[in-house]
Amino acid sequence: MVSRVIPVDPFDLVIFGGTGDLARRKILPGLFRRFCAGQMPEDARIIGAARGEMDDAGYRAVVAGAIAEFSGAIGQDAALQARFLDTIGYVTTDARGTGGWDDLRARLRDDVVRAFYFSVGPGLFGDLAERLHMHGMASDHSRIVVEKPFGRDLESAKALNATLAMHFKEDQIYRIDHYLGKETVQNLMAVRFGNMLFEPLWNAQYVDHIQITVAETVGVGGRGAYYDKSGAMRDMIQNHLMQLLCLIAMEPPSRFDPDAVRDEKLKVIRALDPVESHQIVRGQYDPTEDALGFREHVDDSKSTTESFIALKCQISNWRWSGTPFYLRTGKRLRARASEIAVVFKRTPHNIFDDAETTHRNVLVIRLQPNEGMTLDVTIKEPGPGGMRLMDVPLDMSFAEALGPDAEATDAYERLIMDVIRGNQTLFMRGDEVEAAWNWTDPIIAGWESRGDVPKSYDSGSSGPEDALMLMHRDGRRWREIRA
Ligand code: NAD
């Protein structure tokens, strides 16, 4: 199946931090793929901006290297690459200095969409917004894209929102959470609100519980210093898992437009109950014979930062009262696998002799690997011998069902195209981010005041034993972490 590609309007995109890891791995290769797909117009311009001294040709070499390394087979097409590189320029700019800003201003056109991607450390977000304003680049048709982390608590998030708001209006600010750019995540909304089948069952009466898992096999690696100040709660739960929770749990918005969707997400966050200490398990991975443990990675033998977290939360509203949501995420786990599982209740009465009572429908939305959905349904076991039941998955892999092109659009490239189109639906609004911190802060303050120490877990496992107990106590169990 060939997907329809609708070209976006011409634009000038400035990537602050254009020589950094994120720009090289995701943003630039993503733009190149959109260019190859015919979505990025030839008269669009991409301007890298960072502290390093370089001219346009030098930066084009950086971009060519990034494409060759991270764009797959398409990156080898020399003719396409040459045309794409024609759109690239570079300005040496210091977010806290004075040099380069007038040069940058002079390069921008007044009659096209103008976007500034803040792909620099979070300490510079405010400086960039200020400088753009000071140098006359914060006009009404300018947009800024702000990377994570957006604050480290409610107070800092509020301060950052206030700084950005001094220079840009809310409809110019795109707070990125790349989980929202994933094909499956958007499909979650299509499935919920485009089918008659699911929405009538999507509530506490029919749903036993929901599990959201984001498991990684990598450790903190070279990000130790940053991660030790952050931990899984701040790095993953407050943003990515919270966003997934919102999309699963929100009421149907009246329209699929940015504010209608974000209003509903906000209501979910505000309806979350506080999490009690017995509803949360934190962990740290142990060293193995050939790999460092968490504390060695962060270079602090007494670190109490968590590389794993599992928690149970409740949404106090009419739809979800009584249906728990279990969230877990961690590093150095058994497999790299992210999924949302909606586990339905059992049928009220078993008419079959089959004594098996475990049958239930489970809708699994897989985010990675192999984005897709599975619905476990109960059928008769084939063959003679009476009415024995078994569960089989109705499996839909998007790559198989929709063709390879469907898989090729990565979250970042989709979101950048949304920025150019001016569509904020898949970006977090300021009040959403603040509400998420408002829920997160007391949980963190709770374990800090108790002096809780994370439980250790084996690399390659499913996390600490206590995390299994979190569900066992409720007569439930986690789904296996499987790639
Ligand atoms: P990085 O350290 O690799 O790159 C930082 C970039 O900022 C470099 O281009 C550097 O030249 C530039 N820079 C630093 N100080 C500057 C200054 N004073 N003025 C102008 N430019 C300056 O960082 P990264 O990994 O690319 O991350 C960038 C942002 O994206 C961070 O906020 C990070 O939290 C976020 N992020 C990164 C990833 C990732 O996979 N790398 C994932 C999610 C979010």
Coordinates of C-alpha atoms and ligand atoms in Angstrom, one line a residue:
M1 CA 0.0 0.0 0.0
V2 CA 1.4 3.4 -1.0
S3 CA 0.9 6.1 1.6
R4 CA -0.2 9.6 0.5
V5 CA 2.5 12.2 1.0
I6 CA 1.2 15.8 1.2
P7 CA 4.1 18.2 0.8
V8 CA 4.4 20.9 3.4
D9 CA 4.8 24.6 2.7
P10 CA 8.3 26.0 2.2
F11 CA 10.0 26.7 5.5
D12 CA 13.2 27.8 7.2
L13 CA 14.2 25.5 10.0
V14 CA 17.0 26.4 12.4
I15 CA 18.4 23.6 14.5
F16 CA 20.1 24.9 17.6
G17 CA 22.5 22.1 18.6
G18 CA 22.7 21.1 14.9
T19 CA 25.9 19.3 15.5
G20 CA 24.7 17.3 18.6
D21 CA 23.7 13.7 19.0
L22 CA 20.0 14.1 18.6
A23 CA 20.4 16.3 15.5
R24 CA 22.7 13.8 13.9
R25 CA 20.8 10.6 14.8
K26 CA 17.2 11.7 14.4
I27 CA 16.5 15.2 13.2
L28 CA 18.7 15.5 10.1
P29 CA 18.2 11.9 8.8
G30 CA 14.5 12.3 9.4
L31 CA 14.4 15.5 7.4
F32 CA 16.4 13.8 4.7
R33 CA 13.8 10.9 4.5
R34 CA 11.0 13.5 4.3
F35 CA 12.9 15.1 1.5
C36 CA 13.3 11.8 -0.4
A37 CA 9.5 11.1 0.1
G38 CA 8.7 14.4 -1.6
Q39 CA 7.2 16.0 1.5
M40 CA 9.9 18.6 2.1
P41 CA 9.9 21.2 -0.6
E42 CA 13.2 21.9 -2.5
D43 CA 13.1 25.5 -1.5
A44 CA 12.9 24.7 2.2
R45 CA 16.1 25.6 4.2
I46 CA 17.7 24.0 7.1
I47 CA 20.2 26.0 9.1
G48 CA 22.4 24.3 11.7
A49 CA 23.3 26.6 14.6
A50 CA 25.8 25.6 17.3
R51 CA 28.9 26.9 19.0
G52 CA 31.4 25.1 16.8
E53 CA 33.2 27.3 14.2
M54 CA 32.2 26.0 10.8
D55 CA 31.1 27.2 7.4
D56 CA 28.2 25.9 5.3
A57 CA 30.4 23.4 3.5
G58 CA 31.7 22.0 6.8
Y59 CA 28.2 21.5 8.1
R60 CA 27.1 19.9 4.9
A61 CA 29.9 17.3 5.5
V62 CA 28.5 16.8 9.0
V63 CA 25.0 16.3 7.7
A64 CA 26.2 13.9 4.9
G65 CA 28.0 11.9 7.6
A66 CA 24.8 11.7 9.7
I67 CA 22.7 10.6 6.7
A68 CA 25.2 8.0 5.7
E69 CA 25.3 6.6 9.2
F70 CA 21.6 6.9 10.2
S71 CA 19.4 6.9 7.1
G72 CA 19.6 3.3 6.0
A73 CA 19.8 2.4 2.3
I74 CA 18.3 5.6 1.1
G75 CA 21.3 7.5 2.6
Q76 CA 23.5 6.0 -0.2
D77 CA 21.6 7.7 -3.0
A78 CA 24.2 10.4 -4.0
A79 CA 21.9 12.4 -6.3
L80 CA 19.2 12.8 -3.7
Q81 CA 21.8 13.6 -1.0
A82 CA 23.3 16.3 -3.1
R83 CA 19.9 18.0 -3.7
F84 CA 19.1 17.7 0.0
L85 CA 22.5 19.2 1.0
D86 CA 21.8 22.2 -1.1
T87 CA 19.1 23.2 1.4
I88 CA 21.6 23.1 4.3
G89 CA 23.5 26.0 5.8
Y90 CA 25.2 26.8 9.1
V91 CA 25.7 29.7 11.5
T92 CA 28.0 29.7 14.4
T93 CA 25.9 30.9 17.3
D94 CA 26.3 30.8 21.1
A95 CA 23.0 30.6 23.0
R96 CA 24.4 32.8 25.7
G97 CA 26.6 35.0 23.6
T98 CA 26.2 37.8 21.0
G99 CA 27.9 36.4 18.0
G100 CA 26.1 35.0 15.0
W101 CA 22.6 36.2 15.8
D102 CA 22.5 39.0 13.2
D103 CA 23.9 36.6 10.6
L104 CA 21.2 34.1 11.4
R105 CA 18.5 36.8 11.2
A106 CA 19.8 37.8 7.8
R107 CA 19.5 34.3 6.5
L108 CA 15.8 33.9 7.3
R109 CA 13.0 34.7 4.8
D110 CA 10.0 36.7 5.9
D111 CA 7.4 35.0 3.8
V112 CA 7.8 31.3 4.8
V113 CA 7.1 29.3 8.0
R114 CA 9.9 29.7 10.4
A115 CA 10.8 27.1 13.0
F116 CA 13.5 26.9 15.6
Y117 CA 14.4 23.5 17.0
F118 CA 16.0 23.8 20.5
S119 CA 18.1 20.6 20.4
V120 CA 20.4 21.8 23.1
G121 CA 20.7 21.1 26.8
P122 CA 17.6 22.3 28.8
G123 CA 19.6 24.9 30.6
L124 CA 19.7 26.9 27.3
F125 CA 16.0 26.8 26.3
G126 CA 15.2 30.1 28.0
D127 CA 18.4 31.8 26.7
L128 CA 17.5 30.8 23.1
A129 CA 13.9 32.1 23.4
E130 CA 15.3 35.4 24.8
R131 CA 17.9 35.8 22.1
L132 CA 15.4 35.1 19.3
H133 CA 13.2 37.8 20.7
M134 CA 16.0 40.2 21.2
H135 CA 17.2 39.8 17.6
G136 CA 13.8 40.2 16.0
M137 CA 13.2 36.5 15.1
A138 CA 10.2 35.8 17.4
S139 CA 7.6 37.1 14.9
D140 CA 4.0 35.7 14.8
H141 CA 4.9 33.1 12.1
S142 CA 7.8 31.7 14.2
R143 CA 7.6 28.4 16.0
I144 CA 9.9 26.9 18.6
V145 CA 10.3 23.2 19.2
V146 CA 11.4 22.4 22.8
E147 CA 13.1 19.1 23.6
K148 CA 12.9 17.2 26.8
P149 CA 13.4 17.4 29.7
F150 CA 10.9 20.2 30.3
G151 CA 11.9 21.1 33.8
R152 CA 12.8 18.7 36.6
D153 CA 9.9 19.6 38.9
L154 CA 6.8 21.8 38.9
E155 CA 8.6 24.9 40.0
S156 CA 11.3 24.7 37.2
A157 CA 8.6 23.8 34.6
K158 CA 6.6 26.8 35.6
A159 CA 9.6 29.0 35.4
L160 CA 10.5 27.7 31.9
N161 CA 6.9 28.1 30.7
A162 CA 6.9 31.7 32.0
T163 CA 10.2 32.5 30.3
L164 CA 9.0 31.0 27.0
A165 CA 5.7 32.8 27.3
M166 CA 7.5 36.2 27.6
H167 CA 8.6 35.8 24.0
F168 CA 6.3 33.3 22.3
K169 CA 2.5 32.6 22.4
E170 CA 1.4 29.1 23.5
D171 CA 0.4 28.3 19.9
Q172 CA 4.0 28.9 18.8
I173 CA 5.5 26.5 21.4
Y174 CA 5.9 22.8 20.4
R175 CA 7.0 20.8 23.4
I176 CA 8.1 17.5 21.9
D177 CA 7.5 14.1 23.3
H178 CA 8.6 11.7 20.5
Y179 CA 6.4 8.9 21.9
L180 CA 3.4 10.9 20.5
G181 CA 4.9 10.8 17.1
K182 CA 4.9 7.0 16.9
E183 CA 2.5 5.5 14.3
T184 CA 1.0 3.1 16.8
V185 CA 0.2 5.9 19.3
Q186 CA -1.8 7.7 16.8
N187 CA -3.4 4.5 15.8
L188 CA -4.5 4.0 19.3
M189 CA -6.7 7.1 18.8
A190 CA -7.9 5.8 15.5
V191 CA -8.8 2.4 17.0
R192 CA -10.6 4.0 20.0
F193 CA -12.5 6.7 18.2
G194 CA -12.8 5.3 14.7
N195 CA -14.4 2.0 15.5
M196 CA -17.7 1.1 17.2
L197 CA -16.2 -2.1 18.6
F198 CA -13.9 -0.8 21.4
E199 CA -15.2 2.4 22.9
P200 CA -18.4 0.9 24.5
L201 CA -16.1 -1.5 26.4
W202 CA -13.4 1.1 27.2
N203 CA -14.3 1.6 30.9
A204 CA -14.1 0.1 34.4
Q205 CA -17.1 -2.1 33.8
Y206 CA -15.3 -4.1 31.1
V207 CA -11.6 -3.4 31.6
D208 CA -9.9 -5.3 34.4
H209 CA -6.6 -3.3 34.3
I210 CA -4.2 -1.7 31.9
Q211 CA -0.4 -2.2 31.7
I212 CA 2.0 0.1 30.1
T213 CA 5.6 -1.1 29.7
V214 CA 8.6 0.6 28.2
A215 CA 11.5 -1.7 28.6
E216 CA 15.1 -1.0 27.4
T217 CA 18.0 -3.4 27.2
V218 CA 20.6 -0.6 27.3
G219 CA 22.0 0.8 30.5
V220 CA 22.6 4.5 31.1
G221 CA 25.9 4.3 29.2
G222 CA 27.5 7.7 28.6
R223 CA 24.5 9.6 30.0
G224 CA 25.4 8.6 33.6
A225 CA 25.9 12.2 35.0
Y226 CA 22.6 13.4 33.5
Y227 CA 20.7 10.3 34.4
D228 CA 21.8 10.3 38.0
K229 CA 20.1 13.6 38.5
S230 CA 17.0 12.4 36.7
G231 CA 16.1 8.8 37.1
A232 CA 13.3 6.8 35.5
M233 CA 10.5 8.8 37.1
R234 CA 11.6 12.1 35.7
D235 CA 13.1 10.7 32.5
M236 CA 10.3 8.4 31.4
I237 CA 7.2 8.3 33.6
Q238 CA 6.5 12.0 33.9
N239 CA 6.5 12.5 30.2
H240 CA 6.4 9.4 27.9
L241 CA 4.4 6.9 30.0
M242 CA 2.1 9.7 31.2
Q243 CA 1.3 10.7 27.6
L244 CA 0.5 7.1 26.7
L245 CA -1.7 6.8 29.8
C246 CA -3.6 10.0 28.8
L247 CA -4.3 8.8 25.3
I248 CA -5.6 5.4 26.6
A249 CA -7.7 6.9 29.4
M250 CA -9.0 10.2 28.0
E251 CA -12.6 10.9 27.1
P252 CA -13.4 11.2 23.4
P253 CA -12.5 14.7 22.4
S254 CA -15.3 16.5 20.5
R255 CA -13.0 17.0 17.5
F256 CA -9.5 15.8 16.6
D257 CA -8.0 19.2 17.1
P258 CA -5.1 20.3 19.3
D259 CA -6.9 21.9 22.1
A260 CA -9.8 19.5 22.2
V261 CA -7.4 16.5 22.5
R262 CA -5.1 18.3 25.0
D263 CA -8.0 19.4 27.2
E264 CA -9.1 15.7 27.5
K265 CA -5.5 14.6 28.3
L266 CA -5.2 17.3 31.0
K267 CA -8.4 16.1 32.7
V268 CA -6.9 12.6 33.0
I269 CA -3.7 13.9 34.6
R270 CA -5.7 16.0 37.0
A271 CA -7.9 13.0 38.0
L272 CA -4.9 10.8 38.9
D273 CA -4.8 9.8 42.6
P274 CA -1.6 10.3 44.6
V275 CA 0.5 7.2 44.6
E276 CA 1.1 5.6 48.0
S277 CA 4.5 4.2 48.9
H278 CA 3.3 0.6 48.7
Q279 CA 2.2 1.2 45.1
I280 CA 5.6 1.9 43.8
V281 CA 8.8 -0.1 43.3
R282 CA 12.1 1.4 42.3
G283 CA 15.2 -0.5 41.1
Q284 CA 18.8 -0.3 40.1
Y285 CA 20.5 -2.8 37.8
D286 CA 23.4 -4.8 39.2
P287 CA 26.8 -5.3 37.5
T288 CA 27.4 -8.4 35.5
E289 CA 30.7 -10.1 34.8
D290 CA 31.2 -8.1 31.6
A291 CA 29.1 -5.0 32.2
L292 CA 28.9 -2.2 34.7
G293 CA 26.1 -1.8 37.2
F294 CA 24.1 1.3 37.6
R295 CA 26.1 2.8 40.4
E296 CA 29.4 2.3 38.4
H297 CA 27.8 3.9 35.4
V298 CA 26.8 7.0 37.3
D299 CA 30.1 6.9 39.2
D300 CA 28.4 7.1 42.6
S301 CA 28.6 4.1 44.9
K302 CA 25.8 5.5 47.0
S303 CA 23.4 6.7 44.3
T304 CA 19.8 6.2 45.1
T305 CA 18.5 7.2 41.6
E306 CA 16.3 4.6 40.0
S307 CA 17.0 2.9 36.6
F308 CA 13.7 1.0 37.0
I309 CA 10.3 2.0 38.3
A310 CA 6.9 0.2 38.5
L311 CA 3.8 1.8 39.9
K312 CA 0.1 1.3 40.2
C313 CA -2.1 4.3 39.7
Q314 CA -5.8 5.0 39.8
I315 CA -7.8 7.6 37.9
S316 CA -10.6 8.9 40.0
N317 CA -13.3 9.6 37.5
W318 CA -16.5 8.0 36.3
R319 CA -15.0 6.0 33.5
W320 CA -12.0 4.4 35.4
S321 CA -12.8 4.2 39.0
G322 CA -11.8 0.7 40.1
T323 CA -9.6 -0.1 37.1
P324 CA -5.9 0.2 38.0
F325 CA -3.2 1.3 35.6
Y326 CA 0.2 -0.4 36.1
L327 CA 3.2 1.4 34.6
R328 CA 6.7 0.1 34.4
T329 CA 9.9 1.2 32.7
G330 CA 13.5 0.4 33.1
K331 CA 17.0 0.0 31.7
R332 CA 19.0 -3.2 31.2
L333 CA 15.8 -5.3 31.1
R334 CA 15.2 -8.6 29.3
A335 CA 14.2 -7.1 26.0
R336 CA 13.6 -3.8 24.2
A337 CA 9.9 -3.8 24.2
S338 CA 7.2 -1.1 24.7
E339 CA 3.6 -1.9 24.8
I340 CA 0.2 -1.0 26.2
A341 CA -2.0 -3.9 27.2
V342 CA -5.7 -3.4 27.8
V343 CA -6.8 -6.5 29.8
F344 CA -10.5 -7.0 29.7
K345 CA -12.6 -8.7 32.4
R346 CA -13.7 -12.3 32.1
T347 CA -17.1 -13.2 30.7
P348 CA -19.6 -13.1 33.6
H349 CA -20.5 -16.8 33.3
N350 CA -18.7 -19.8 31.8
I351 CA -21.1 -22.0 29.8
F352 CA -18.4 -24.5 28.8
D353 CA -17.2 -27.5 30.7
D354 CA -13.7 -26.2 30.2
A355 CA -12.6 -25.5 33.7
E356 CA -10.1 -23.0 32.5
T357 CA -11.0 -19.6 33.8
T358 CA -8.0 -17.6 32.6
H359 CA -9.4 -16.7 29.2
R360 CA -9.7 -13.0 28.6
N361 CA -9.5 -10.6 25.8
V362 CA -6.3 -8.6 25.7
L363 CA -5.7 -5.7 23.3
V364 CA -2.0 -5.1 23.0
I365 CA -0.7 -2.0 21.3
R366 CA 3.0 -2.6 20.5
L367 CA 5.1 0.5 20.2
Q368 CA 8.4 -1.3 19.6
P369 CA 9.7 -3.4 18.1
N370 CA 7.5 -4.2 15.2
E371 CA 4.7 -1.6 15.8
G372 CA 1.3 -3.1 15.6
M373 CA -1.7 -4.4 17.5
T374 CA -2.8 -7.8 18.7
L375 CA -6.2 -8.8 20.1
D376 CA -6.3 -12.0 22.0
V377 CA -9.6 -13.8 21.4
T378 CA -10.9 -17.0 22.8
I379 CA -11.8 -19.8 20.3
K380 CA -12.4 -23.5 20.4
E381 CA -9.3 -25.6 20.4
P382 CA -9.4 -27.4 17.1
G383 CA -10.2 -31.2 16.8
P384 CA -12.4 -33.6 18.6
G385 CA -12.6 -34.1 22.3
G386 CA -15.2 -31.6 23.5
M387 CA -15.3 -27.9 23.9
R388 CA -11.9 -26.9 25.1
L389 CA -11.0 -23.2 24.7
M390 CA -7.8 -21.5 23.7
D391 CA -6.7 -17.9 23.2
V392 CA -5.4 -16.9 19.8
P393 CA -4.0 -13.5 18.8
L394 CA -5.5 -11.5 15.9
D395 CA -2.3 -10.0 14.9
M396 CA -1.7 -6.9 12.9
S397 CA 1.8 -5.8 12.2
F398 CA 1.7 -2.4 10.6
A399 CA 4.8 -3.1 8.5
E400 CA 3.1 -6.2 7.0
A401 CA -0.4 -4.7 6.7
L402 CA 0.5 -1.3 5.4
G403 CA 3.8 -2.0 3.5
P404 CA 7.3 -0.9 4.3
D405 CA 6.6 2.8 3.8
A406 CA 4.4 2.9 6.9
E407 CA 7.3 1.8 9.1
A408 CA 9.7 4.2 7.5
T409 CA 8.3 7.4 9.0
D410 CA 10.0 7.8 12.3
A411 CA 8.4 9.8 15.1
Y412 CA 10.8 12.8 14.8
E413 CA 10.2 13.3 11.1
R414 CA 6.5 13.1 11.5
L415 CA 6.5 15.6 14.4
I416 CA 8.8 18.0 12.6
M417 CA 6.4 18.0 9.6
D418 CA 3.5 18.7 12.1
V419 CA 5.5 21.7 13.3
I420 CA 5.7 23.1 9.8
R421 CA 2.0 22.4 9.2
G422 CA 1.2 24.2 12.5
N423 CA -0.5 21.2 14.0
Q424 CA 0.0 21.0 17.8
T425 CA -2.2 17.9 18.5
L426 CA 0.8 15.7 19.2
F427 CA 2.7 18.2 21.3
M428 CA 2.3 18.9 25.0
R429 CA 0.7 22.1 26.2
G430 CA 2.2 24.0 29.0
D431 CA -0.6 23.2 31.5
E432 CA -0.3 19.5 30.7
V433 CA 3.4 19.5 31.6
E434 CA 2.8 21.3 34.8
A435 CA -0.1 19.0 35.8
A436 CA 2.2 16.0 35.2
W437 CA 4.9 17.5 37.5
N438 CA 2.2 18.3 40.0
W439 CA 1.4 14.6 40.2
T440 CA 5.0 13.5 40.1
D441 CA 6.6 15.8 42.6
P442 CA 4.9 14.4 45.8
I443 CA 5.8 10.9 44.7
I444 CA 9.5 11.8 44.4
A445 CA 9.3 13.9 47.6
G446 CA 7.8 10.9 49.4
W447 CA 10.7 8.5 48.6
E448 CA 13.2 11.2 49.3
S449 CA 11.8 12.0 52.7
R450 CA 11.6 8.3 53.6
G451 CA 15.2 7.7 52.4
D452 CA 14.0 4.8 50.2
V453 CA 16.8 2.9 48.5
P454 CA 16.0 1.2 45.2
K455 CA 16.0 -2.6 45.0
S456 CA 18.7 -4.2 43.0
Y457 CA 17.8 -6.3 39.9
D458 CA 19.8 -8.5 37.6
S459 CA 20.6 -7.2 34.1
G460 CA 18.5 -9.0 31.6
S461 CA 15.7 -9.7 34.0
S462 CA 12.2 -8.2 34.3
G463 CA 13.2 -5.8 37.2
P464 CA 13.2 -6.3 40.9
E465 CA 11.1 -9.1 42.5
D466 CA 9.0 -6.5 44.3
A467 CA 7.7 -5.3 41.0
L468 CA 6.2 -8.7 40.4
M469 CA 4.7 -8.6 43.8
L470 CA 3.0 -5.3 43.1
M471 CA 0.7 -7.1 40.7
H472 CA 0.6 -10.5 42.5
R473 CA -0.9 -8.8 45.5
D474 CA -3.8 -7.8 43.3
G475 CA -4.1 -11.3 41.8
R476 CA -2.7 -10.1 38.5
R477 CA 0.6 -10.5 36.7
W478 CA 2.8 -8.5 34.3
R479 CA 2.9 -9.6 30.7
E480 CA 6.3 -11.1 29.8
I481 CA 8.8 -8.6 28.4
R482 CA 9.5 -10.0 25.0
A483 CA 10.9 -8.5 21.8
Ligands
NAD1 P1 24.6 17.0 22.6 O1 25.4 17.3 23.8 O2 25.0 15.8 21.8 O3 24.6 18.3 21.6 C1 24.3 19.6 22.1 C2 24.4 20.6 21.0 O4 24.2 21.9 21.6 C3 25.8 20.6 20.2 O5 25.5 20.9 18.9 C4 26.5 21.8 20.8 O6 27.4 22.5 19.9 C5 25.3 22.7 21.1 N1 25.6 23.7 22.2 C6 26.0 23.5 23.4 N2 26.1 24.6 24.1 C7 25.7 25.6 23.3 C8 25.6 27.0 23.4 N3 26.0 27.7 24.5 N4 25.2 27.7 22.3 C9 24.8 27.1 21.1 N5 24.9 25.7 21.0 C10 25.4 25.0 22.0 O7 23.1 16.8 23.1 P2 21.9 16.0 22.4 O8 22.0 14.6 22.9 O9 21.9 16.2 21.0 O10 20.6 16.6 23.1 C11 20.1 17.8 22.8 C12 18.7 18.0 23.5 O11 17.9 17.0 23.1 C13 18.9 17.9 25.0 O12 17.9 18.7 25.6 C14 18.5 16.4 25.3 O13 17.9 16.3 26.6 C15 17.4 16.2 24.3 N6 17.2 14.8 23.9 C16 18.2 14.1 23.3 C17 18.0 12.8 23.0 C18 19.1 12.0 22.3 O14 18.8 10.8 21.9 N7 20.3 12.5 22.2 C19 16.8 12.2 23.2 C20 15.7 13.0 23.7 C21 16.0 14.3 24.0

